[in-house]
Coordinates of C-alpha atoms in Angstrom, one line a residue:
X1 CA -11.1 26.2 -12.8
X2 CA -13.1 23.2 -14.3
X3 CA -16.7 22.2 -14.3
X4 CA -17.0 19.5 -11.7
X5 CA -19.3 19.0 -8.8
X6 CA -18.1 17.4 -5.6
X7 CA -20.6 16.6 -2.9
X8 CA -18.9 18.1 0.2
X9 CA -20.2 17.0 3.6
X10 CA -22.4 19.5 5.3
X11 CA -19.9 20.1 8.1
X12 CA -17.1 21.0 5.7
X13 CA -19.4 23.3 3.8
X14 CA -20.3 25.0 7.2
X15 CA -16.6 25.7 7.7
X16 CA -16.0 27.0 4.2
X17 CA -19.1 29.2 4.2
X18 CA -18.3 30.7 7.6
X19 CA -14.8 31.5 6.4
X20 CA -16.2 33.2 3.3
X21 CA -18.7 35.1 5.4
X22 CA -15.7 36.6 7.3
X23 CA -13.9 37.7 4.2
X24 CA -11.7 34.6 3.6
X25 CA -11.4 32.0 0.9
X26 CA -11.5 28.3 1.7
X27 CA -11.5 25.0 -0.2
X28 CA -11.4 21.3 0.4
X29 CA -8.1 20.1 -0.7
X30 CA -5.8 17.1 -1.4
X31 CA -6.8 13.5 -1.0
X32 CA -10.5 14.1 -0.5
X33 CA -10.7 15.7 -3.9
X34 CA -8.7 13.0 -5.5
X35 CA -10.8 10.2 -3.9
X36 CA -14.1 11.8 -4.9
X37 CA -12.9 12.0 -8.5
X38 CA -11.9 8.3 -8.3
X39 CA -15.4 7.6 -6.9
X40 CA -13.9 6.4 -3.6
X41 CA -15.2 7.5 -0.2
X42 CA -12.8 10.1 1.2
X43 CA -11.5 9.3 4.7
X44 CA -11.0 13.0 5.6
X45 CA -12.1 16.3 4.3
X46 CA -9.2 18.7 4.8
X47 CA -9.7 22.4 4.2
X48 CA -7.2 25.1 3.3
X49 CA -7.8 28.8 3.7
X50 CA -6.1 32.2 3.5
X51 CA -7.2 32.8 7.1
X52 CA -4.4 32.6 9.7
X53 CA -4.8 30.0 12.5
X54 CA -5.6 32.8 15.0
X55 CA -8.3 34.1 12.7
X56 CA -9.9 30.7 12.4
X57 CA -9.9 30.3 16.1
X58 CA -11.6 33.7 16.5
X59 CA -14.2 32.9 13.8
X60 CA -15.3 29.6 15.3
X61 CA -14.5 30.3 18.9
X62 CA -11.7 28.7 20.9
X63 CA -14.0 26.1 22.5
X64 CA -14.7 24.8 18.9
X65 CA -11.1 24.8 17.7
X66 CA -8.1 22.5 18.7
X67 CA -4.7 24.0 17.9
X68 CA -3.3 20.6 16.6
X69 CA -0.5 21.9 14.5
X70 CA -0.6 25.7 14.9
X71 CA 3.1 26.1 14.2
X72 CA 2.5 24.8 10.6
X73 CA -0.8 26.6 10.3
X74 CA -3.2 23.7 11.1
X75 CA -6.1 23.8 13.5
X76 CA -9.0 21.3 13.9
X77 CA -12.5 22.8 13.8
X78 CA -15.3 20.9 15.6
X79 CA -18.6 20.9 13.8
X80 CA -21.1 18.8 15.7
X81 CA -19.6 15.3 16.0
X82 CA -17.2 15.9 13.0
X83 CA -13.6 17.3 13.0
X84 CA -12.1 19.2 10.1
X85 CA -8.4 20.1 9.8
X86 CA -8.1 23.7 8.5
X87 CA -4.7 24.8 7.3
X88 CA -3.5 28.2 6.2
X89 CA -2.1 28.5 2.7
X90 CA 1.6 28.3 3.1
X91 CA 5.0 28.1 1.5
X92 CA 7.4 25.6 3.0
X93 CA 11.0 26.5 4.0
X94 CA 14.0 24.2 3.8
X95 CA 13.7 20.5 4.7
X96 CA 17.0 20.0 6.5
X97 CA 15.9 16.6 8.0
X98 CA 14.2 15.3 4.8
X99 CA 10.9 15.1 6.7
X100 CA 9.4 18.5 7.9
X101 CA 10.0 22.1 6.8
X102 CA 12.3 24.0 9.1
X103 CA 9.8 26.9 8.9
X104 CA 6.7 27.9 7.0
X105 CA 5.6 31.2 5.5
X106 CA 1.9 31.8 5.3
X107 CA 0.6 33.2 2.0
X108 CA -2.7 34.5 0.6
X109 CA -2.1 32.6 -2.7
X110 CA -3.8 29.2 -3.1
X111 CA -1.6 28.2 -6.1
X112 CA 1.6 28.8 -4.0
X113 CA 0.1 26.4 -1.4
X114 CA -0.7 23.7 -4.0
X115 CA 2.8 24.1 -5.4
X116 CA 4.4 22.6 -2.3
X117 CA 2.3 19.4 -2.4
X118 CA 3.8 16.1 -3.5
X119 CA 1.9 14.8 -6.5
X120 CA -0.5 16.4 -9.0
X121 CA -3.3 14.1 -8.0
X122 CA -3.1 15.5 -4.5
X123 CA -2.7 19.2 -5.6
X124 CA -6.3 20.0 -6.4
X125 CA -8.7 22.2 -4.4
X126 CA -12.5 22.6 -4.7
X127 CA -15.5 24.5 -3.4
X128 CA -19.0 25.0 -4.6
X129 CA -18.5 28.7 -5.3
X130 CA -15.5 28.5 -7.7
X131 CA -15.3 24.8 -8.7
X132 CA -12.1 22.8 -9.2
X133 CA -8.7 24.5 -8.9
X134 CA -6.2 22.2 -10.7
X135 CA -3.1 24.1 -11.7
X136 CA -0.9 21.0 -12.2
X137 CA -3.4 19.0 -14.3
X138 CA -4.1 16.4 -11.6
X139 CA -7.4 15.4 -13.1
X140 CA -5.7 14.5 -16.4
X141 CA -3.2 12.4 -14.4
X142 CA -6.1 10.6 -12.7
X143 CA -7.8 9.9 -16.0
X144 CA -4.5 8.6 -17.4
X145 CA -3.8 6.7 -14.2
X146 CA -0.4 8.3 -13.7
X147 CA 1.5 9.6 -10.7
X148 CA 3.6 12.7 -11.3
X149 CA 5.3 15.0 -8.9
X150 CA 4.3 18.6 -8.6
X151 CA 7.2 20.4 -10.3
X152 CA 10.7 19.0 -9.9
X153 CA 10.7 15.4 -8.5
X154 CA 14.2 15.9 -7.1
X155 CA 13.0 18.8 -5.0
X156 CA 9.8 17.1 -3.9
X157 CA 11.5 13.9 -2.8
X158 CA 14.3 15.9 -1.2
X159 CA 11.7 17.8 0.9
X160 CA 10.3 14.5 2.4
X161 CA 11.9 11.2 1.5
X162 CA 8.8 9.4 2.6
X163 CA 7.2 10.7 -0.6
X164 CA 9.1 7.9 -2.4
X165 CA 7.1 5.3 -0.6
X166 CA 4.0 7.3 -0.9
X167 CA 4.3 7.2 -4.7
X168 CA 4.7 3.4 -4.6
X169 CA 1.8 3.2 -2.2
X170 CA -0.6 5.2 -4.4
X171 CA 0.5 3.0 -7.4
X172 CA -0.2 -0.1 -5.4
X173 CA -3.5 1.2 -4.2
X174 CA -4.9 2.7 -7.3
X175 CA -3.0 0.8 -10.0
X176 CA -1.5 4.0 -11.4
X177 CA 1.8 4.0 -13.2
X178 CA 4.5 6.1 -11.7
X179 CA 5.7 8.6 -14.3
X180 CA 9.1 7.3 -15.7
X181 CA 11.0 10.4 -14.7
X182 CA 9.4 10.5 -11.3
X183 CA 10.3 6.8 -10.7
X184 CA 13.9 7.3 -11.8
X185 CA 14.4 10.2 -9.5
X186 CA 12.7 8.3 -6.6
X187 CA 15.1 5.4 -7.1
X188 CA 18.1 7.8 -7.1
X189 CA 16.8 9.3 -3.8
X190 CA 15.8 5.9 -2.3
X191 CA 19.0 5.4 -0.1
X192 CA 17.8 8.4 1.9
X193 CA 14.8 6.3 3.1
X194 CA 17.2 5.0 5.8
X195 CA 17.1 8.4 7.4
X196 CA 13.4 8.2 8.2
X197 CA 11.8 7.0 11.4
X198 CA 11.0 3.3 11.1
X199 CA 7.4 3.7 12.2
X200 CA 6.8 6.1 9.2
X201 CA 8.4 3.6 6.9
X202 CA 6.5 0.7 8.3
X203 CA 3.1 2.4 8.0
X204 CA 3.7 3.0 4.3
X205 CA 5.1 -0.5 3.7
X206 CA 2.0 -2.0 5.2
X207 CA -0.2 0.1 2.9
X208 CA 1.9 -0.9 -0.1
X209 CA 1.6 -4.6 0.7
X210 CA -2.1 -4.4 1.1
X211 CA -2.8 -2.6 -2.2
X212 CA -4.7 -4.5 -4.9
X213 CA -1.9 -3.9 -7.4
X214 CA 1.0 -4.6 -4.9
X215 CA 2.7 -7.4 -6.8
X216 CA 3.4 -5.6 -10.0
X217 CA 4.2 -2.3 -8.2
X218 CA 6.7 -4.1 -5.9
X219 CA 8.3 -5.8 -8.8
X220 CA 8.8 -2.4 -10.6
X221 CA 10.1 -0.7 -7.5
X222 CA 12.0 -3.4 -5.7
X223 CA 15.3 -1.5 -5.8
X224 CA 13.7 1.3 -3.8
X225 CA 11.9 -1.0 -1.4
X226 CA 15.2 -2.9 -0.8
X227 CA 16.6 0.1 1.0
X228 CA 14.1 -0.4 3.8
X229 CA 13.7 -4.2 3.5
X230 CA 17.1 -5.3 2.4
X231 CA 16.2 -9.0 3.1
X232 CA 14.4 -9.2 -0.2
X233 CA 17.6 -8.7 -2.2
X234 CA 18.6 -12.4 -1.8
X235 CA 15.1 -13.5 -2.9
X236 CA 15.6 -12.0 -6.3
X237 CA 17.2 -14.6 -8.6
X238 CA 17.1 -17.3 -5.9
X239 CA 16.2 -20.2 -8.2
X240 CA 14.0 -23.1 -7.1
X241 CA 15.2 -25.9 -9.2
X242 CA 12.8 -28.7 -8.2
X243 CA 9.6 -30.2 -9.5
X244 CA 7.4 -27.9 -7.5
X245 CA 8.3 -24.4 -8.7
X246 CA 8.9 -22.7 -12.0
X247 CA 10.0 -19.2 -10.7
X248 CA 12.7 -17.8 -8.5
X249 CA 11.7 -17.1 -4.9
X250 CA 10.9 -13.4 -5.5
X251 CA 8.7 -14.0 -8.6
X252 CA 7.0 -16.9 -6.9
X253 CA 6.1 -14.6 -4.0
X254 CA 4.7 -12.0 -6.4
X255 CA 2.7 -14.7 -8.2
X256 CA 1.1 -15.7 -4.9
X257 CA 0.2 -12.1 -4.2
X258 CA -1.3 -11.6 -7.7
X259 CA -3.4 -14.7 -7.5
X260 CA -4.7 -13.7 -4.1
X261 CA -5.8 -10.3 -5.5
X262 CA -7.4 -11.6 -8.8
X263 CA -9.6 -14.3 -7.3
X264 CA -13.3 -13.6 -6.8
X265 CA -14.6 -17.0 -5.9
X266 CA -14.8 -16.4 -2.1
X267 CA -15.6 -13.3 -0.1
X268 CA -12.9 -10.7 -0.4
X269 CA -12.8 -10.2 3.4
X270 CA -11.4 -13.7 3.7
X271 CA -8.1 -12.3 2.4
X272 CA -7.4 -9.7 5.1
X273 CA -4.4 -7.4 5.6
X274 CA -2.7 -10.0 7.8
X275 CA -2.7 -12.5 5.0
X276 CA -1.6 -10.0 2.4
X277 CA 1.5 -9.1 4.5
X278 CA 2.2 -12.8 5.3
X279 CA 2.2 -13.7 1.6
X280 CA 4.9 -11.2 0.9
X281 CA 7.1 -12.5 3.7
X282 CA 6.2 -16.2 3.6
X283 CA 9.3 -17.3 1.7
X284 CA 11.8 -14.6 2.8
X285 CA 13.7 -17.3 4.6
X286 CA 14.3 -19.5 1.6
X287 CA 17.6 -18.0 0.5
X288 CA 19.1 -18.9 3.9
X289 CA 17.5 -22.3 3.9
X290 CA 18.5 -23.4 0.4
X291 CA 20.6 -26.5 -0.3
X292 CA 21.1 -28.5 -3.5
X293 CA 21.5 -32.2 -3.6
X294 CA 23.7 -34.4 -5.8
X295 CA 21.1 -34.4 -8.5
X296 CA 20.9 -30.6 -8.7
X297 CA 17.5 -30.4 -7.0
X298 CA 17.1 -27.5 -4.7
X299 CA 15.6 -28.0 -1.2
X300 CA 14.5 -25.4 1.4
X301 CA 14.3 -27.4 4.6
X302 CA 12.7 -25.6 7.5
X303 CA 12.4 -22.4 5.5
X304 CA 9.0 -21.6 7.0
X305 CA 10.5 -21.3 10.5
X306 CA 13.4 -19.2 9.1
X307 CA 10.9 -17.0 7.2
X308 CA 8.9 -16.5 10.4
X309 CA 12.0 -15.5 12.3
X310 CA 13.2 -13.0 9.7
X311 CA 9.7 -11.6 9.3
X312 CA 9.4 -11.1 13.1
X313 CA 12.6 -9.1 13.1
X314 CA 11.6 -7.0 10.1
X315 CA 8.2 -6.1 11.5
X316 CA 9.7 -5.3 14.8
X317 CA 12.2 -3.0 13.1
X318 CA 9.5 -1.3 11.1
X319 CA 7.5 -0.7 14.4
X320 CA 4.5 -2.8 13.5
X321 CA 2.4 -3.1 16.6
X322 CA 3.0 -6.4 18.5
X323 CA -0.5 -7.7 17.9
X324 CA -0.3 -7.3 14.1
X325 CA 3.3 -8.6 14.0
X326 CA 2.4 -11.7 16.0
X327 CA -0.7 -12.5 13.9
X328 CA 1.2 -12.2 10.7
X329 CA 4.0 -14.4 11.9
X330 CA 1.5 -16.9 13.3
X331 CA 0.5 -17.6 9.7
X332 CA 3.9 -19.1 9.0
X333 CA 3.6 -22.9 9.2
X334 CA 6.1 -25.6 10.1
X335 CA 4.9 -28.4 7.8
X336 CA 1.9 -29.4 5.8
X337 CA 0.4 -32.2 3.6
X338 CA -2.2 -31.5 1.0
X339 CA -4.7 -34.3 0.2
X340 CA -6.7 -34.4 -2.9
X341 CA -10.0 -36.2 -2.3
X342 CA -11.2 -37.0 -5.8
X343 CA -13.1 -39.7 -7.7
X344 CA -11.5 -39.1 -11.1
X345 CA -8.0 -37.8 -10.5
X346 CA -5.6 -40.2 -12.4
X347 CA -1.9 -40.8 -12.1
X348 CA -1.3 -38.8 -15.2
X349 CA -3.3 -35.9 -13.7
X350 CA -1.0 -36.1 -10.7
X351 CA 2.0 -35.7 -12.9
X352 CA 0.4 -32.9 -14.7
X353 CA -0.2 -31.0 -11.5
X354 CA 3.4 -31.5 -10.3
X355 CA 4.8 -30.2 -13.6
X356 CA 2.4 -27.3 -14.1
X357 CA 2.2 -25.6 -10.8
X358 CA 2.3 -22.2 -12.6
X359 CA -1.4 -23.1 -13.6
X360 CA -2.4 -23.4 -10.0
X361 CA -3.7 -20.2 -8.4
X362 CA -4.8 -19.2 -4.9
X363 CA -8.5 -19.1 -4.7
X364 CA -9.0 -18.2 -1.1
X365 CA -7.2 -17.9 2.2
X366 CA -9.4 -17.8 5.3
X367 CA -7.1 -16.9 8.2
X368 CA -9.7 -17.3 11.0
X369 CA -10.4 -20.9 10.1
X370 CA -6.9 -21.5 8.8
X371 CA -8.1 -22.7 5.4
X372 CA -6.2 -22.4 2.2
X373 CA -7.8 -23.5 -1.1
X374 CA -6.1 -24.1 -4.4
X375 CA -7.8 -24.9 -7.7
X376 CA -6.0 -26.1 -10.8
X377 CA -7.6 -24.0 -13.5
X378 CA -7.4 -26.6 -16.2
X379 CA -8.4 -29.4 -13.8
X380 CA -11.3 -27.6 -12.1
X381 CA -13.8 -30.1 -13.5
X382 CA -11.8 -33.1 -12.1
X383 CA -10.9 -31.9 -8.6
X384 CA -13.7 -32.5 -6.2
X385 CA -12.2 -31.0 -3.1
X386 CA -8.9 -30.3 -1.4
X387 CA -8.2 -30.6 2.3
X388 CA -5.3 -29.5 4.4
X389 CA -3.8 -31.9 6.9
X390 CA -1.6 -30.5 9.6
X391 CA -0.6 -26.8 10.0
X392 CA -1.7 -23.9 7.8
X393 CA 0.6 -23.3 4.9
X394 CA 1.0 -20.5 2.4
X395 CA 1.6 -21.8 -1.2
X396 CA 4.3 -24.4 -0.5
X397 CA 3.3 -28.0 -0.3
X398 CA 3.8 -31.7 -0.6
X399 CA 1.3 -34.0 -2.2
X400 CA -0.4 -37.2 -1.1
X401 CA -2.7 -38.5 -3.8
X402 CA -5.6 -40.8 -2.8

């Protein structure tokens, strides 16, 4: 128990208070507690209790309760216009399919319930009567920006292999470091990700790609991610020996993602989830498109079309809905010319830009108007404006200087 006040919504407090009035204990639990401590708006306020589902239905009346997952102890209580999932404290049985427990055993012990949860940051409970219940020091892991499994990582990941991607997703979203031992065990278990339903995998991959810290987290966990997107393997170490790139294809992709997330020049909403996903996939066709001329210069002719084709297949496989898939793939161009309109850009400056593309960062991508702006950080005072002629393009370009 720790001294911490969490402002619980009135509806959730009604559920907790009524359960207490009928001789039961109840707490908000999991992600809502974590998010409140992180000063983020919780999406859902889940409640756990020692009351059995049938008792919850009796207390609130059947017309106010939906038996959403009664087999696993979960019902949904309707309070006004709000819904609250209420789950009985439980101990999970074996996970023979690496997804769901074969059976559950209800318990009167909150700590036993928290012990089955995935990560310490998600294994905290709270109510106004008792305060914070944090048996696995989740609040310390939040303060230290660390993701650790509850108990044995091998057991936790073996219960549900999706937890491997969940760890990566939380790291991408919050910028937390995955505990070294946790990450090692996750990598060992990563081949089992192939056993999961593609739609579950796809939902997590999308959240990973859309996280603010996605680039660094993907780099650290690429071996695990490659089990569900094996197409990225050929990107790693695929050199781009030409005047326009200084990194291999994979690192170039991550640089584009980092620059997108660190720019604050234009409204953040201009960089939407579609663009974030497209940036990750925009060069995935380069390894198949690579050729090297007699001078040792690498070329990637028609790589945008190949990237779009591969991305379409990946997103279909991962069960992205057709609308989202088509919008993401639509962002892949066929060709583009960039024109610098400037009054002071010299020939020497042109050479500087060609040879120092690492200094050029994405400032904004506006999908709706198909606008992509780049600014050379060291040449900001010289570049008046930049236009795109032709189709929309993500980060790859040819130059026409005027």
